[in-house]
PDB file of N, CA and C in Angstrom:
ATOM      1  N   MET A 140     -27.191 193.401 229.531  1.00  0.00           N
ATOM      2  CA  MET A 140     -28.456 193.071 228.887  1.00  0.00           C
ATOM      3  C   MET A 140     -29.540 192.963 229.943  1.00  0.00           C
ATOM      4  N   PRO A 141     -30.730 193.439 229.638  1.00  0.00           N
ATOM      5  CA  PRO A 141     -31.805 193.457 230.627  1.00  0.00           C
ATOM      6  C   PRO A 141     -32.539 192.123 230.785  1.00  0.00           C
ATOM      7  N   TRP A 142     -33.445 192.139 231.753  1.00  0.00           N
ATOM      8  CA  TRP A 142     -34.192 190.970 232.187  1.00  0.00           C
ATOM      9  C   TRP A 142     -35.690 191.248 232.104  1.00  0.00           C
ATOM     10  N   HIS A 143     -36.462 190.204 231.832  1.00  0.00           N
ATOM     11  CA  HIS A 143     -37.920 190.344 231.740  1.00  0.00           C
ATOM     12  C   HIS A 143     -38.565 189.176 232.475  1.00  0.00           C
ATOM     13  N   ILE A 144     -39.626 189.468 233.208  1.00  0.00           N
ATOM     14  CA  ILE A 144     -40.406 188.400 233.822  1.00  0.00           C
ATOM     15  C   ILE A 144     -41.795 188.409 233.209  1.00  0.00           C
ATOM     16  N   THR A 145     -42.379 187.222 233.119  1.00  0.00           N
ATOM     17  CA  THR A 145     -43.693 187.083 232.509  1.00  0.00           C
ATOM     18  C   THR A 145     -44.373 185.843 233.078  1.00  0.00           C
ATOM     19  N   PRO A 146     -45.691 185.851 233.155  1.00  0.00           N
ATOM     20  CA  PRO A 146     -46.372 184.615 233.560  1.00  0.00           C
ATOM     21  C   PRO A 146     -45.986 183.475 232.615  1.00  0.00           C
ATOM     22  N   LEU A 147     -45.801 182.300 233.187  1.00  0.00           N
ATOM     23  CA  LEU A 147     -45.366 181.132 232.429  1.00  0.00           C
ATOM     24  C   LEU A 147     -46.271 180.863 231.228  1.00  0.00           C
ATOM     25  N   GLU A 148     -47.549 181.148 231.356  1.00  0.00           N
ATOM     26  CA  GLU A 148     -48.482 180.901 230.243  1.00  0.00           C
ATOM     27  C   GLU A 148     -48.155 181.733 229.008  1.00  0.00           C
ATOM     28  N   ASN A 149     -47.438 182.854 229.165  1.00  0.00           N
ATOM     29  CA  ASN A 149     -47.062 183.699 228.028  1.00  0.00           C
ATOM     30  C   ASN A 149     -45.823 183.187 227.295  1.00  0.00           C
ATOM     31  N   LEU A 150     -45.083 182.290 227.922  1.00  0.00           N
ATOM     32  CA  LEU A 150     -43.788 181.869 227.399  1.00  0.00           C
ATOM     33  C   LEU A 150     -43.833 181.299 225.975  1.00  0.00           C
ATOM     34  N   PRO A 151     -44.744 180.367 225.647  1.00  0.00           N
ATOM     35  CA  PRO A 151     -44.733 179.839 224.275  1.00  0.00           C
ATOM     36  C   PRO A 151     -44.910 180.927 223.209  1.00  0.00           C
ATOM     37  N   ARG A 152     -45.806 181.876 223.456  1.00  0.00           N
ATOM     38  CA  ARG A 152     -46.031 182.957 222.495  1.00  0.00           C
ATOM     39  C   ARG A 152     -44.800 183.846 222.382  1.00  0.00           C
ATOM     40  N   ILE A 153     -44.193 184.176 223.505  1.00  0.00           N
ATOM     41  CA  ILE A 153     -43.003 185.037 223.490  1.00  0.00           C
ATOM     42  C   ILE A 153     -41.856 184.369 222.748  1.00  0.00           C
ATOM     43  N   LEU A 154     -41.632 183.085 223.004  1.00  0.00           N
ATOM     44  CA  LEU A 154     -40.531 182.388 222.342  1.00  0.00           C
ATOM     45  C   LEU A 154     -40.802 182.203 220.849  1.00  0.00           C
ATOM     46  N   ARG A 155     -42.066 182.248 220.464  1.00  0.00           N
ATOM     47  CA  ARG A 155     -42.435 182.113 219.049  1.00  0.00           C
ATOM     48  C   ARG A 155     -42.471 183.471 218.345  1.00  0.00           C
ATOM     49  N   GLU A 156     -43.028 184.508 219.007  1.00  0.00           N
ATOM     50  CA  GLU A 156     -43.280 185.800 218.371  1.00  0.00           C
ATOM     51  C   GLU A 156     -42.401 186.937 218.874  1.00  0.00           C
ATOM     52  N   GLY A 157     -41.732 186.742 220.000  1.00  0.00           N
ATOM     53  CA  GLY A 157     -40.935 187.800 220.597  1.00  0.00           C
ATOM     54  C   GLY A 157     -41.738 188.593 221.616  1.00  0.00           C
ATOM     55  N   LEU A 158     -41.141 189.651 222.100  1.00  0.00           N
ATOM     56  CA  LEU A 158     -41.802 190.564 223.045  1.00  0.00           C
ATOM     57  C   LEU A 158     -42.391 191.719 222.254  1.00  0.00           C
ATOM     58  N   ILE A 159     -43.692 191.891 222.367  1.00  0.00           N
ATOM     59  CA  ILE A 159     -44.424 192.903 221.610  1.00  0.00           C
ATOM     60  C   ILE A 159     -44.830 194.037 222.557  1.00  0.00           C
ATOM     61  N   PRO A 160     -44.496 195.283 222.236  1.00  0.00           N
ATOM     62  CA  PRO A 160     -44.922 196.392 223.098  1.00  0.00           C
ATOM     63  C   PRO A 160     -46.438 196.397 223.273  1.00  0.00           C
ATOM     64  N   ALA A 161     -46.866 196.619 224.521  1.00  0.00           N
ATOM     65  CA  ALA A 161     -48.292 196.636 224.842  1.00  0.00           C
ATOM     66  C   ALA A 161     -48.504 197.430 226.117  1.00  0.00           C
ATOM     67  N   ILE A 162     -49.744 197.749 226.361  1.00  0.00           N
ATOM     68  CA  ILE A 162     -50.139 198.303 227.650  1.00  0.00           C
ATOM     69  C   ILE A 162     -50.866 197.164 228.360  1.00  0.00           C
ATOM     70  N   GLY A 163     -50.102 196.433 229.180  1.00  0.00           N
ATOM     71  CA  GLY A 163     -50.636 195.289 229.907  1.00  0.00           C
ATOM     72  C   GLY A 163     -51.391 195.734 231.144  1.00  0.00           C
ATOM     73  N   PRO A 164     -51.898 194.782 231.908  1.00  0.00           N
ATOM     74  CA  PRO A 164     -52.692 195.113 233.100  1.00  0.00           C
ATOM     75  C   PRO A 164     -51.956 196.008 234.093  1.00  0.00           C
ATOM     76  N   GLN A 165     -50.685 195.706 234.372  1.00  0.00           N
ATOM     77  CA  GLN A 165     -49.942 196.540 235.320  1.00  0.00           C
ATOM     78  C   GLN A 165     -49.738 197.949 234.766  1.00  0.00           C
ATOM     79  N   SER A 166     -49.415 198.055 233.487  1.00  0.00           N
ATOM     80  CA  SER A 166     -49.227 199.372 232.866  1.00  0.00           C
ATOM     81  C   SER A 166     -50.529 200.162 232.854  1.00  0.00           C
ATOM     82  N   ALA A 167     -51.619 199.486 232.560  1.00  0.00           N
ATOM     83  CA  ALA A 167     -52.925 200.154 232.558  1.00  0.00           C
ATOM     84  C   ALA A 167     -53.264 200.666 233.953  1.00  0.00           C
ATOM     85  N   ASP A 168     -52.983 199.867 234.982  1.00  0.00           N
ATOM     86  CA  ASP A 168     -53.245 200.286 236.362  1.00  0.00           C
ATOM     87  C   ASP A 168     -52.451 201.537 236.728  1.00  0.00           C
ATOM     88  N   LEU A 169     -51.272 201.690 236.124  1.00  0.00           N
ATOM     89  CA  LEU A 169     -50.422 202.850 236.400  1.00  0.00           C
ATOM     90  C   LEU A 169     -50.733 204.045 235.500  1.00  0.00           C
ATOM     91  N   GLY A 170     -51.703 203.870 234.581  1.00  0.00           N
ATOM     92  CA  GLY A 170     -52.098 204.959 233.694  1.00  0.00           C
ATOM     93  C   GLY A 170     -51.139 205.206 232.549  1.00  0.00           C
ATOM     94  N   GLU A 171     -50.297 204.234 232.211  1.00  0.00           N
ATOM     95  CA  GLU A 171     -49.356 204.422 231.107  1.00  0.00           C
ATOM     96  C   GLU A 171     -50.115 204.475 229.787  1.00  0.00           C
ATOM     97  N   GLU A 172     -49.647 205.320 228.881  1.00  0.00           N
ATOM     98  CA  GLU A 172     -50.342 205.534 227.617  1.00  0.00           C
ATOM     99  C   GLU A 172     -49.530 205.113 226.399  1.00  0.00           C
ATOM    100  N   ILE A 173     -48.290 204.718 226.595  1.00  0.00           N
ATOM    101  CA  ILE A 173     -47.437 204.304 225.481  1.00  0.00           C
ATOM    102  C   ILE A 173     -47.142 202.814 225.617  1.00  0.00           C
ATOM    103  N   ALA A 174     -47.441 202.069 224.568  1.00  0.00           N
ATOM    104  CA  ALA A 174     -47.164 200.628 224.570  1.00  0.00           C
ATOM    105  C   ALA A 174     -45.659 200.406 224.620  1.00  0.00           C
ATOM    106  N   ALA A 175     -45.216 199.531 225.520  1.00  0.00           N
ATOM    107  CA  ALA A 175     -43.790 199.261 225.677  1.00  0.00           C
ATOM    108  C   ALA A 175     -43.583 197.859 226.229  1.00  0.00           C
ATOM    109  N   VAL A 176     -42.374 197.378 226.073  1.00  0.00           N
ATOM    110  CA  VAL A 176     -41.903 196.171 226.749  1.00  0.00           C
ATOM    111  C   VAL A 176     -41.054 196.682 227.905  1.00  0.00           C
ATOM    112  N   HIS A 177     -41.397 196.273 229.115  1.00  0.00           N
ATOM    113  CA  HIS A 177     -40.674 196.739 230.305  1.00  0.00           C
ATOM    114  C   HIS A 177     -39.675 195.675 230.740  1.00  0.00           C
ATOM    115  N   LEU A 178     -38.434 196.102 230.908  1.00  0.00           N
ATOM    116  CA  LEU A 178     -37.340 195.214 231.271  1.00  0.00           C
ATOM    117  C   LEU A 178     -36.603 195.781 232.473  1.00  0.00           C
ATOM    118  N   PHE A 179     -36.123 194.913 233.335  1.00  0.00           N
ATOM    119  CA  PHE A 179     -35.238 195.343 234.406  1.00  0.00           C
ATOM    120  C   PHE A 179     -33.849 195.500 233.796  1.00  0.00           C
ATOM    121  N   SER A 180     -33.220 196.647 234.022  1.00  0.00           N
ATOM    122  CA  SER A 180     -31.927 196.924 233.398  1.00  0.00           C
ATOM    123  C   SER A 180     -30.817 195.997 233.884  1.00  0.00           C
ATOM    124  N   ARG A 181     -30.871 195.632 235.156  1.00  0.00           N
ATOM    125  CA  ARG A 181     -29.847 194.750 235.729  1.00  0.00           C
ATOM    126  C   ARG A 181     -30.528 193.666 236.560  1.00  0.00           C
ATOM    127  N   PHE A 182     -29.877 192.548 236.744  1.00  0.00           N
ATOM    128  CA  PHE A 182     -30.433 191.466 237.552  1.00  0.00           C
ATOM    129  C   PHE A 182     -30.691 191.928 238.976  1.00  0.00           C
ATOM    130  N   ASP A 183     -29.782 192.738 239.537  1.00  0.00           N
ATOM    131  CA  ASP A 183     -29.971 193.256 240.893  1.00  0.00           C
ATOM    132  C   ASP A 183     -31.242 194.097 240.995  1.00  0.00           C
ATOM    133  N   ASP A 184     -31.567 194.853 239.939  1.00  0.00           N
ATOM    134  CA  ASP A 184     -32.802 195.639 239.942  1.00  0.00           C
ATOM    135  C   ASP A 184     -34.012 194.718 240.059  1.00  0.00           C
ATOM    136  N   LEU A 185     -33.977 193.609 239.355  1.00  0.00           N
ATOM    137  CA  LEU A 185     -35.061 192.629 239.421  1.00  0.00           C
ATOM    138  C   LEU A 185     -35.172 192.031 240.816  1.00  0.00           C
ATOM    139  N   MET A 186     -34.047 191.608 241.381  1.00  0.00           N
ATOM    140  CA  MET A 186     -34.064 190.964 242.696  1.00  0.00           C
ATOM    141  C   MET A 186     -34.464 191.940 243.803  1.00  0.00           C
ATOM    142  N   ASP A 187     -34.209 193.234 243.605  1.00  0.00           N
ATOM    143  CA  ASP A 187     -34.567 194.240 244.603  1.00  0.00           C
ATOM    144  C   ASP A 187     -36.013 194.724 244.474  1.00  0.00           C
ATOM    145  N   ALA A 188     -36.711 194.330 243.431  1.00  0.00           N
ATOM    146  CA  ALA A 188     -38.075 194.813 243.168  1.00  0.00           C
ATOM    147  C   ALA A 188     -39.081 193.984 243.968  1.00  0.00           C
ATOM    148  N   ASN A 189     -39.250 194.342 245.239  1.00  0.00           N
ATOM    149  CA  ASN A 189     -40.144 193.568 246.098  1.00  0.00           C
ATOM    150  C   ASN A 189     -41.618 193.734 245.733  1.00  0.00           C
ATOM    151  N   TRP A 190     -41.948 194.679 244.883  1.00  0.00           N
ATOM    152  CA  TRP A 190     -43.329 194.889 244.455  1.00  0.00           C
ATOM    153  C   TRP A 190     -43.769 193.879 243.399  1.00  0.00           C
ATOM    154  N   VAL A 191     -42.818 193.169 242.791  1.00  0.00           N
ATOM    155  CA  VAL A 191     -43.138 192.257 241.690  1.00  0.00           C
ATOM    156  C   VAL A 191     -44.152 191.197 242.127  1.00  0.00           C
ATOM    157  N   GLU A 192     -43.943 190.630 243.320  1.00  0.00           N
ATOM    158  CA  GLU A 192     -44.855 189.593 243.784  1.00  0.00           C
ATOM    159  C   GLU A 192     -46.276 190.118 243.929  1.00  0.00           C
ATOM    160  N   ASP A 193     -46.433 191.396 244.275  1.00  0.00           N
ATOM    161  CA  ASP A 193     -47.766 191.986 244.419  1.00  0.00           C
ATOM    162  C   ASP A 193     -48.425 192.259 243.074  1.00  0.00           C
ATOM    163  N   ALA A 194     -47.640 192.350 242.016  1.00  0.00           N
ATOM    164  CA  ALA A 194     -48.168 192.694 240.695  1.00  0.00           C
ATOM    165  C   ALA A 194     -48.786 191.498 239.985  1.00  0.00           C
ATOM    166  N   PHE A 195     -48.526 190.291 240.478  1.00  0.00           N
ATOM    167  CA  PHE A 195     -49.035 189.075 239.848  1.00  0.00           C
ATOM    168  C   PHE A 195     -49.807 188.260 240.870  1.00  0.00           C
ATOM    169  N   ASP A 196     -50.676 187.368 240.383  1.00  0.00           N
ATOM    170  CA  ASP A 196     -51.404 186.475 241.267  1.00  0.00           C
ATOM    171  C   ASP A 196     -50.429 185.606 242.044  1.00  0.00           C
ATOM    172  N   GLU A 197     -50.762 185.326 243.281  1.00  0.00           N
ATOM    173  CA  GLU A 197     -49.895 184.547 244.167  1.00  0.00           C
ATOM    174  C   GLU A 197     -49.570 183.162 243.596  1.00  0.00           C
ATOM    175  N   GLU A 198     -50.551 182.538 242.943  1.00  0.00           N
ATOM    176  CA  GLU A 198     -50.360 181.187 242.413  1.00  0.00           C
ATOM    177  C   GLU A 198     -49.671 181.176 241.045  1.00  0.00           C
ATOM    178  N   GLU A 199     -49.477 182.350 240.468  1.00  0.00           N
ATOM    179  CA  GLU A 199     -48.932 182.442 239.118  1.00  0.00           C
ATOM    180  C   GLU A 199     -47.427 182.179 239.108  1.00  0.00           C
ATOM    181  N   THR A 200     -46.991 181.269 238.245  1.00  0.00           N
ATOM    182  CA  THR A 200     -45.575 180.997 238.077  1.00  0.00           C
ATOM    183  C   THR A 200     -45.017 182.004 237.074  1.00  0.00           C
ATOM    184  N   LEU A 201     -43.891 182.611 237.421  1.00  0.00           N
ATOM    185  CA  LEU A 201     -43.272 183.619 236.554  1.00  0.00           C
ATOM    186  C   LEU A 201     -41.995 183.071 235.944  1.00  0.00           C
ATOM    187  N   ALA A 202     -41.860 183.246 234.639  1.00  0.00           N
ATOM    188  CA  ALA A 202     -40.654 182.844 233.923  1.00  0.00           C
ATOM    189  C   ALA A 202     -39.691 184.031 233.873  1.00  0.00           C
ATOM    190  N   LEU A 203     -38.403 183.731 233.811  1.00  0.00           N
ATOM    191  CA  LEU A 203     -37.359 184.740 233.737  1.00  0.00           C
ATOM    192  C   LEU A 203     -36.668 184.647 232.380  1.00  0.00           C
ATOM    193  N   LEU A 204     -36.590 185.801 231.701  1.00  0.00           N
ATOM    194  CA  LEU A 204     -35.970 185.881 230.380  1.00  0.00           C
ATOM    195  C   LEU A 204     -34.814 186.872 230.414  1.00  0.00           C
ATOM    196  N   HIS A 205     -33.763 186.580 229.669  1.00  0.00           N
ATOM    197  CA  HIS A 205     -32.657 187.512 229.464  1.00  0.00           C
ATOM    198  C   HIS A 205     -32.807 188.020 228.038  1.00  0.00           C
ATOM    199  N   VAL A 206     -32.770 189.333 227.859  1.00  0.00           N
ATOM    200  CA  VAL A 206     -33.085 189.942 226.568  1.00  0.00           C
ATOM    201  C   VAL A 206     -31.861 190.677 226.032  1.00  0.00           C
ATOM    202  N   ALA A 207     -31.454 190.315 224.829  1.00  0.00           N
ATOM    203  CA  ALA A 207     -30.244 190.874 224.217  1.00  0.00           C
ATOM    204  C   ALA A 207     -30.556 192.193 223.520  1.00  0.00           C
ATOM    205  N   VAL A 208     -30.716 193.239 224.345  1.00  0.00           N
ATOM    206  CA  VAL A 208     -30.860 194.620 223.877  1.00  0.00           C
ATOM    207  C   VAL A 208     -30.038 195.487 224.828  1.00  0.00           C
ATOM    208  N   PRO A 209     -29.664 196.685 224.418  1.00  0.00           N
ATOM    209  CA  PRO A 209     -28.910 197.559 225.324  1.00  0.00           C
ATOM    210  C   PRO A 209     -29.749 197.948 226.540  1.00  0.00           C
ATOM    211  N   SER A 210     -29.102 198.010 227.697  1.00  0.00           N
ATOM    212  CA  SER A 210     -29.774 198.432 228.931  1.00  0.00           C
ATOM    213  C   SER A 210     -29.725 199.940 229.081  1.00  0.00           C
ATOM    214  N   SER A 211     -30.768 200.466 229.689  1.00  0.00           N
ATOM    215  CA  SER A 211     -30.761 201.879 230.074  1.00  0.00           C
ATOM    216  C   SER A 211     -29.944 202.034 231.350  1.00  0.00           C
ATOM    217  N   LYS A 212     -29.605 203.259 231.695  1.00  0.00           N
ATOM    218  CA  LYS A 212     -28.821 203.497 232.903  1.00  0.00           C
ATOM    219  C   LYS A 212     -29.662 203.358 234.166  1.00  0.00           C
ATOM    220  N   GLY A 213     -30.966 203.609 234.090  1.00  0.00           N
ATOM    221  CA  GLY A 213     -31.822 203.480 235.262  1.00  0.00           C
ATOM    222  C   GLY A 213     -32.216 202.034 235.504  1.00  0.00           C
ATOM    223  N   ALA A 214     -33.096 201.820 236.463  1.00  0.00           N
ATOM    224  CA  ALA A 214     -33.543 200.468 236.813  1.00  0.00           C
ATOM    225  C   ALA A 214     -34.367 199.824 235.706  1.00  0.00           C
ATOM    226  N   TRP A 215     -35.018 200.662 234.892  1.00  0.00           N
ATOM    227  CA  TRP A 215     -35.887 200.149 233.833  1.00  0.00           C
ATOM    228  C   TRP A 215     -35.301 200.398 232.456  1.00  0.00           C
ATOM    229  N   THR A 216     -35.505 199.449 231.578  1.00  0.00           N
ATOM    230  CA  THR A 216     -35.263 199.628 230.156  1.00  0.00           C
ATOM    231  C   THR A 216     -36.616 199.428 229.492  1.00  0.00           C
ATOM    232  N   GLU A 217     -37.048 200.391 228.708  1.00  0.00           N
ATOM    233  CA  GLU A 217     -38.338 200.281 228.023  1.00  0.00           C
ATOM    234  C   GLU A 217     -38.102 200.240 226.521  1.00  0.00           C
ATOM    235  N   MET A 218     -38.691 199.247 225.882  1.00  0.00           N
ATOM    236  CA  MET A 218     -38.596 199.092 224.434  1.00  0.00           C
ATOM    237  C   MET A 218     -39.952 199.419 223.828  1.00  0.00           C
ATOM    238  N   THR A 219     -39.983 200.350 222.889  1.00  0.00           N
ATOM    239  CA  THR A 219     -41.233 200.672 222.203  1.00  0.00           C
ATOM    240  C   THR A 219     -41.315 199.976 220.847  1.00  0.00           C
ATOM    241  N   THR A 220     -40.300 199.179 220.550  1.00  0.00           N
ATOM    242  CA  THR A 220     -40.313 198.344 219.348  1.00  0.00           C
ATOM    243  C   THR A 220     -40.246 196.883 219.789  1.00  0.00           C
ATOM    244  N   ALA A 221     -40.707 196.002 218.929  1.00  0.00           N
ATOM    245  CA  ALA A 221     -40.727 194.580 219.256  1.00  0.00           C
ATOM    246  C   ALA A 221     -39.305 194.028 219.408  1.00  0.00           C
ATOM    247  N   VAL A 222     -39.182 193.038 220.276  1.00  0.00           N
ATOM    248  CA  VAL A 222     -37.918 192.320 220.457  1.00  0.00           C
ATOM    249  C   VAL A 222     -38.120 190.940 219.838  1.00  0.00           C
ATOM    250  N   PRO A 223     -37.377 190.605 218.779  1.00  0.00           N
ATOM    251  CA  PRO A 223     -37.576 189.311 218.122  1.00  0.00           C
ATOM    252  C   PRO A 223     -37.148 188.144 219.011  1.00  0.00           C
ATOM    253  N   PRO A 224     -37.746 186.977 218.784  1.00  0.00           N
ATOM    254  CA  PRO A 224     -37.464 185.822 219.650  1.00  0.00           C
ATOM    255  C   PRO A 224     -35.991 185.415 219.691  1.00  0.00           C
ATOM    256  N   GLU A 225     -35.250 185.651 218.632  1.00  0.00           N
ATOM    257  CA  GLU A 225     -33.844 185.256 218.639  1.00  0.00           C
ATOM    258  C   GLU A 225     -32.999 186.104 219.586  1.00  0.00           C
ATOM    259  N   ARG A 226     -33.569 187.180 220.131  1.00  0.00           N
ATOM    260  CA  ARG A 226     -32.858 188.038 221.082  1.00  0.00           C
ATOM    261  C   ARG A 226     -33.294 187.749 222.522  1.00  0.00           C
ATOM    262  N   ILE A 227     -34.072 186.671 222.703  1.00  0.00           N
ATOM    263  CA  ILE A 227     -34.620 186.338 224.011  1.00  0.00           C
ATOM    264  C   ILE A 227     -34.120 184.958 224.430  1.00  0.00           C
ATOM    265  N   MET A 228     -33.583 184.880 225.645  1.00  0.00           N
ATOM    266  CA  MET A 228     -33.103 183.603 226.168  1.00  0.00           C
ATOM    267  C   MET A 228     -33.882 183.254 227.440  1.00  0.00           C
ATOM    268  N   LEU A 229     -34.461 182.070 227.473  1.00  0.00           N
ATOM    269  CA  LEU A 229     -35.144 181.595 228.668  1.00  0.00           C
ATOM    270  C   LEU A 229     -34.102 181.225 229.709  1.00  0.00           C
ATOM    271  N   ILE A 230     -34.207 181.826 230.888  1.00  0.00           N
ATOM    272  CA  ILE A 230     -33.294 181.522 231.991  1.00  0.00           C
ATOM    273  C   ILE A 230     -33.935 180.522 232.939  1.00  0.00           C
ATOM    274  N   SER A 231     -35.226 180.729 233.242  1.00  0.00           N
ATOM    275  CA  SER A 231     -35.910 179.822 234.156  1.00  0.00           C
ATOM    276  C   SER A 231     -37.410 179.874 233.903  1.00  0.00           C
ATOM    277  N   ARG A 232     -38.063 178.728 234.025  1.00  0.00           N
ATOM    278  CA  ARG A 232     -39.519 178.655 233.944  1.00  0.00           C
ATOM    279  C   ARG A 232     -40.163 179.011 235.282  1.00  0.00           C
ATOM    280  N   ASP A 233     -39.360 179.240 236.317  1.00  0.00           N
ATOM    281  CA  ASP A 233     -39.893 179.556 237.643  1.00  0.00           C
ATOM    282  C   ASP A 233     -38.943 180.524 238.350  1.00  0.00           C
ATOM    283  N   LEU A 234     -39.346 181.783 238.404  1.00  0.00           N
ATOM    284  CA  LEU A 234     -38.528 182.824 239.034  1.00  0.00           C
ATOM    285  C   LEU A 234     -38.220 182.497 240.490  1.00  0.00           C
ATOM    286  N   ASP A 235     -39.136 181.829 241.190  1.00  0.00           N
ATOM    287  CA  ASP A 235     -38.894 181.484 242.594  1.00  0.00           C
ATOM    288  C   ASP A 235     -37.660 180.599 242.739  1.00  0.00           C
ATOM    289  N   GLU A 236     -37.387 179.740 241.785  1.00  0.00           N
ATOM    290  CA  GLU A 236     -36.211 178.885 241.856  1.00  0.00           C
ATOM    291  C   GLU A 236     -34.923 179.690 241.710  1.00  0.00           C
ATOM    292  N   VAL A 237     -34.982 180.765 240.934  1.00  0.00           N
ATOM    293  CA  VAL A 237     -33.810 181.619 240.731  1.00  0.00           C
ATOM    294  C   VAL A 237     -33.568 182.467 241.984  1.00  0.00           C
ATOM    295  N   ALA A 238     -34.645 182.966 242.567  1.00  0.00           N
ATOM    296  CA  ALA A 238     -34.548 183.850 243.715  1.00  0.00           C
ATOM    297  C   ALA A 238     -34.029 183.125 244.951  1.00  0.00           C
ATOM    298  N   ASP A 239     -34.239 181.812 245.021  1.00  0.00           N
ATOM    299  CA  ASP A 239     -33.809 181.043 246.196  1.00  0.00           C
ATOM    300  C   ASP A 239     -32.376 180.772 246.130  1.00  0.00           C
TER     301      ASP A 239
END
């Protein structure tokens, strides 16, 4: 099952409404044109993604979620349909605590 990180401020909405496909700031910067939920396929993919810290504000706390959907074979799993809240498990309110 894949993993998702999000700014802590998004957590209440996600746990209430689920993950909704969108073209967020990072996706817009990359020129993506299809709304999606981006997930790391494996935990190791997440831990190896050294660019993640550059994609968010330095002071921003990131939450870690485990998402009960099938993983893709590559590093990324992209969902173009919504993921309901019952398929999302909060692992940590602070990704830095998990990484340490």
